[in-house]
Amino acid sequence: NAGVMQNPRHLVRRRGQEARLRCSPMKGHSHVYWYRQLPEEGLKFMVYLQKENIIDESGMPKERFSAEFPKEGPSILRIQQVVRGDSAAYFCASSPFAQGSYGYTFGSGTRLTVV
Amino acid sequence: KQEVTQIPAALSVPEGENLVLNCSFTDSAIYNLQWFRQDPGKGLTSLLLIQSSQREQTSGRLNASLDKSSGRSTLYIAASQPGDSATYLCAGLLIKAAGNKLTFGGGTRVLVKP
């Protein structure tokens, strides 16, 4: 079991470019969560998705950010027109059930640097 | 709104001393609480998961307790080693109609000196 796979591990983008972060959940997990960790800050919830559905996006910035979890393939967190303030570590987690009874398993994260 | 707090933010102890890390939460309707370890520049490693119906969980030198009535969880690490140096995060899970949400504390950065 490969665990939660995130790629790329490191991503450098110039201001105004788009960033695409990918997350493949653990085998058998159909619930995906994205969190952001700003420098010297804690992890903040962004969005919760199931296959083809956004369940809770209350933590997503209103503009430039979007997420999807298609029927086939990984979950994608997309940031359009990146700004310096988007520089952070983005973590994906997955769980087998909606209730999180078995806890969350996190990936190693994607560290986005906007220059 | 669930808030999770970890005090102290940083802790330094000599090798061999026991570690006590505190976590408090505001919403007693917590479903479960999970402790994680994060090494610098790395991801999160799950250490212990305590269900709301449980009082504690143990794994090797680690023991975590949960007291819903007082809104507290404590992580004990016995006989600390330099390899225990890391940031420890607690996170509480709430089940809401809109979907569950794991809320993290700010973490306690631990340094174990040889």
Coordinates of C-alpha atoms in Angstrom, one line a residue:
Chain A
N1 CA 0.0 0.0 0.0
A2 CA 1.7 3.1 -1.2
G3 CA -0.1 5.5 1.1
V4 CA -1.3 8.9 0.1
M5 CA 0.8 10.1 -2.9
Q6 CA 1.3 13.8 -3.6
N7 CA 3.1 15.3 -6.5
P8 CA 5.1 17.2 -7.2
R9 CA 7.0 17.4 -3.8
H10 CA 8.2 20.9 -4.6
L11 CA 6.7 23.4 -7.1
V12 CA 8.1 26.8 -8.0
R13 CA 5.8 29.2 -9.9
R14 CA 6.2 32.8 -10.9
R15 CA 3.5 35.3 -9.9
G16 CA 0.5 35.0 -12.3
Q17 CA 1.1 31.4 -13.3
E18 CA -1.1 28.5 -12.5
A19 CA -0.2 25.8 -9.9
R20 CA -1.7 22.2 -10.1
L21 CA -1.2 19.9 -7.1
R22 CA -2.1 16.3 -7.4
C23 CA -3.2 13.8 -4.7
S24 CA -3.8 10.1 -5.1
P25 CA -5.5 8.7 -2.0
M26 CA -4.7 5.4 -0.4
K27 CA -6.2 2.4 -2.1
G28 CA -9.8 1.9 -1.1
H29 CA -10.1 5.5 0.2
S30 CA -12.8 7.6 -1.5
H31 CA -12.6 10.7 0.8
V32 CA -10.0 13.3 0.2
Y33 CA -9.2 16.4 2.2
W34 CA -6.8 19.3 1.4
Y35 CA -5.1 21.4 4.0
R36 CA -2.7 24.3 3.8
Q37 CA 0.2 25.1 6.1
L38 CA 1.5 28.6 5.8
P39 CA 5.0 29.3 7.1
E40 CA 5.1 29.2 10.9
E41 CA 1.4 28.6 11.1
G42 CA -0.8 25.5 11.7
L43 CA -2.7 23.4 9.2
K44 CA -5.9 24.9 7.9
F45 CA -8.7 23.0 6.3
M46 CA -9.4 23.9 2.7
V47 CA -11.8 21.4 1.1
Y48 CA -13.3 17.9 1.4
L49 CA -14.2 15.9 -1.6
Q50 CA -15.6 12.6 -2.6
K51 CA -15.5 11.1 -6.0
E52 CA -17.0 13.7 -8.4
N53 CA -18.4 15.7 -5.5
I54 CA -17.3 18.7 -3.4
I55 CA -18.7 18.1 0.1
D56 CA -17.3 21.0 2.0
E57 CA -15.3 23.9 0.5
S58 CA -15.7 26.3 3.5
G59 CA -12.0 26.7 3.8
M60 CA -11.2 27.5 0.2
P61 CA -10.4 31.1 -0.7
K62 CA -13.2 32.5 -2.8
E63 CA -11.1 33.3 -5.8
R64 CA -8.4 31.6 -7.8
F65 CA -8.6 28.3 -5.9
S66 CA -10.5 25.2 -7.1
A67 CA -10.5 21.5 -6.4
E68 CA -11.8 18.4 -8.1
F69 CA -11.8 14.6 -7.5
P70 CA -12.8 13.0 -10.8
K71 CA -14.2 9.5 -11.2
E72 CA -10.8 8.4 -12.6
G73 CA -7.5 9.8 -11.5
P74 CA -6.1 11.9 -8.7
S75 CA -7.6 14.8 -6.9
I76 CA -6.4 18.1 -8.2
L77 CA -6.0 21.4 -6.3
R78 CA -5.7 24.2 -8.8
I79 CA -4.5 27.7 -8.0
Q80 CA -4.8 30.3 -10.8
Q81 CA -2.7 33.4 -11.0
V82 CA -0.6 32.6 -8.0
V83 CA 0.6 35.3 -5.7
R84 CA 3.5 35.3 -3.1
G85 CA 1.0 34.7 -0.3
D86 CA 0.1 31.3 -1.8
S87 CA 3.6 30.0 -0.9
A88 CA 2.9 27.3 1.6
A89 CA 2.9 23.5 2.1
Y90 CA -0.3 21.9 0.8
F91 CA -1.2 18.5 2.3
C92 CA -3.7 16.0 1.2
A93 CA -5.3 13.4 3.4
S94 CA -7.6 10.5 2.7
S95 CA -9.9 8.3 4.7
P96 CA -12.0 5.2 3.9
F97 CA -15.2 6.4 5.4
A98 CA -16.9 9.8 5.7
Q99 CA -16.9 9.7 9.4
G100 CA -13.2 9.4 9.7
S101 CA -13.5 6.6 12.1
Y102 CA -10.2 5.2 11.2
G103 CA -8.5 8.6 11.2
Y104 CA -6.9 10.4 8.4
T105 CA -3.7 9.4 6.5
F106 CA -1.7 12.3 5.2
G107 CA 0.6 12.6 2.2
S108 CA 4.1 14.2 2.3
G109 CA 2.8 17.4 0.9
T110 CA 3.6 19.8 -2.0
R111 CA 5.7 22.8 -1.1
L112 CA 4.7 25.7 -3.4
T113 CA 7.0 28.6 -3.7
V114 CA 5.9 31.6 -5.7
V115 CA 8.7 33.9 -6.9
Chain B
K1 CA -16.6 26.5 15.8
Q2 CA -14.1 24.0 17.1
E3 CA -10.8 25.5 18.3
V4 CA -7.8 23.4 19.2
T5 CA -5.0 24.8 21.3
Q6 CA -1.6 23.4 22.2
I7 CA 0.5 24.7 25.0
P8 CA 3.5 25.1 25.2
A9 CA 4.4 26.0 21.6
A10 CA 7.9 24.8 22.2
L11 CA 9.6 22.4 24.7
S12 CA 13.2 21.4 25.3
V13 CA 14.1 18.5 27.6
P14 CA 17.2 16.4 28.3
E15 CA 17.3 12.9 26.9
G16 CA 15.6 10.4 29.1
E17 CA 13.0 12.8 30.6
N18 CA 9.3 12.1 30.1
L19 CA 7.5 14.4 27.7
V20 CA 4.0 15.7 28.4
L21 CA 2.2 17.5 25.6
N22 CA -1.1 19.2 26.1
C23 CA -4.0 19.8 23.7
S24 CA -7.3 21.5 24.5
F25 CA -10.5 21.8 22.4
T26 CA -13.6 23.8 22.7
D27 CA -16.3 21.5 21.3
S28 CA -17.0 18.4 23.5
A29 CA -18.9 16.8 20.6
I30 CA -15.6 15.7 19.2
Y31 CA -15.8 12.4 17.3
N32 CA -12.2 11.4 17.7
L33 CA -8.8 13.0 18.3
Q34 CA -5.6 12.2 16.5
W35 CA -2.0 12.9 17.4
F36 CA 0.5 13.5 14.6
R37 CA 4.2 14.0 14.3
Q38 CA 5.8 16.3 11.8
D39 CA 9.5 16.5 11.1
P40 CA 10.9 19.7 9.5
G41 CA 9.9 19.9 5.8
K42 CA 8.1 16.6 5.9
G43 CA 4.5 15.3 6.0
L44 CA 2.4 14.2 9.0
T45 CA 2.8 10.8 10.6
S46 CA -0.1 9.6 12.6
L47 CA 0.9 8.5 16.1
L48 CA -2.4 7.7 17.9
L49 CA -6.1 7.9 17.3
I50 CA -8.5 8.1 20.2
Q51 CA -12.2 7.6 19.6
S52 CA -14.6 9.7 21.6
S53 CA -15.7 6.6 23.6
Q54 CA -12.2 5.8 24.6
R55 CA -10.1 7.3 27.5
E56 CA -6.7 6.5 26.2
Q57 CA -4.5 4.8 23.6
T58 CA -1.0 3.4 23.9
S59 CA 1.7 2.5 21.4
G60 CA 5.1 1.7 22.7
R61 CA 6.5 4.7 24.6
L62 CA 3.5 6.8 23.6
N63 CA 0.3 7.1 25.6
A64 CA -2.5 9.5 24.8
S65 CA -5.5 10.3 27.0
L66 CA -8.8 12.0 26.2
D67 CA -11.1 13.8 28.6
K68 CA -14.1 15.1 26.6
S69 CA -15.7 16.7 29.7
S70 CA -12.7 19.0 30.3
G71 CA -11.9 19.3 26.6
R72 CA -8.3 18.0 27.0
S73 CA -6.0 15.4 25.5
T74 CA -2.5 14.7 26.7
L75 CA 0.3 12.9 24.9
Y76 CA 2.9 11.3 27.1
I77 CA 6.2 10.1 25.6
A78 CA 8.2 8.1 28.1
A79 CA 12.0 8.1 28.3
S80 CA 12.5 10.7 25.5
Q81 CA 15.2 10.2 22.9
P82 CA 16.9 12.7 20.5
G83 CA 14.9 11.0 17.7
D84 CA 11.7 12.2 19.3
S85 CA 12.6 15.8 18.3
A86 CA 9.8 17.0 16.0
T87 CA 6.6 19.0 16.1
Y88 CA 3.7 17.3 17.6
L89 CA 0.2 18.1 16.4
C90 CA -3.2 17.2 17.8
A91 CA -6.3 17.3 15.7
G92 CA -10.0 16.9 16.7
L93 CA -12.6 15.6 14.3
L94 CA -16.1 17.0 14.4
I95 CA -19.0 15.4 12.4
K96 CA -21.2 18.0 10.8
A97 CA -24.1 17.8 8.3
A98 CA -21.9 19.5 5.8
G99 CA -19.2 16.9 6.3
N100 CA -16.6 16.1 8.8
K101 CA -13.7 18.4 9.5
L102 CA -10.4 17.8 11.3
T103 CA -9.2 20.9 13.2
F104 CA -5.5 21.2 14.1
G105 CA -3.8 22.8 17.0
G106 CA -0.8 25.0 16.4
G107 CA 1.6 22.2 17.5
T108 CA 4.3 21.8 20.1
R109 CA 7.9 21.9 18.8
V110 CA 9.9 19.4 20.9
L111 CA 13.7 19.3 21.2
V112 CA 15.3 16.4 23.1
K113 CA 18.9 17.2 23.9
P114 CA 21.4 14.3 24.0

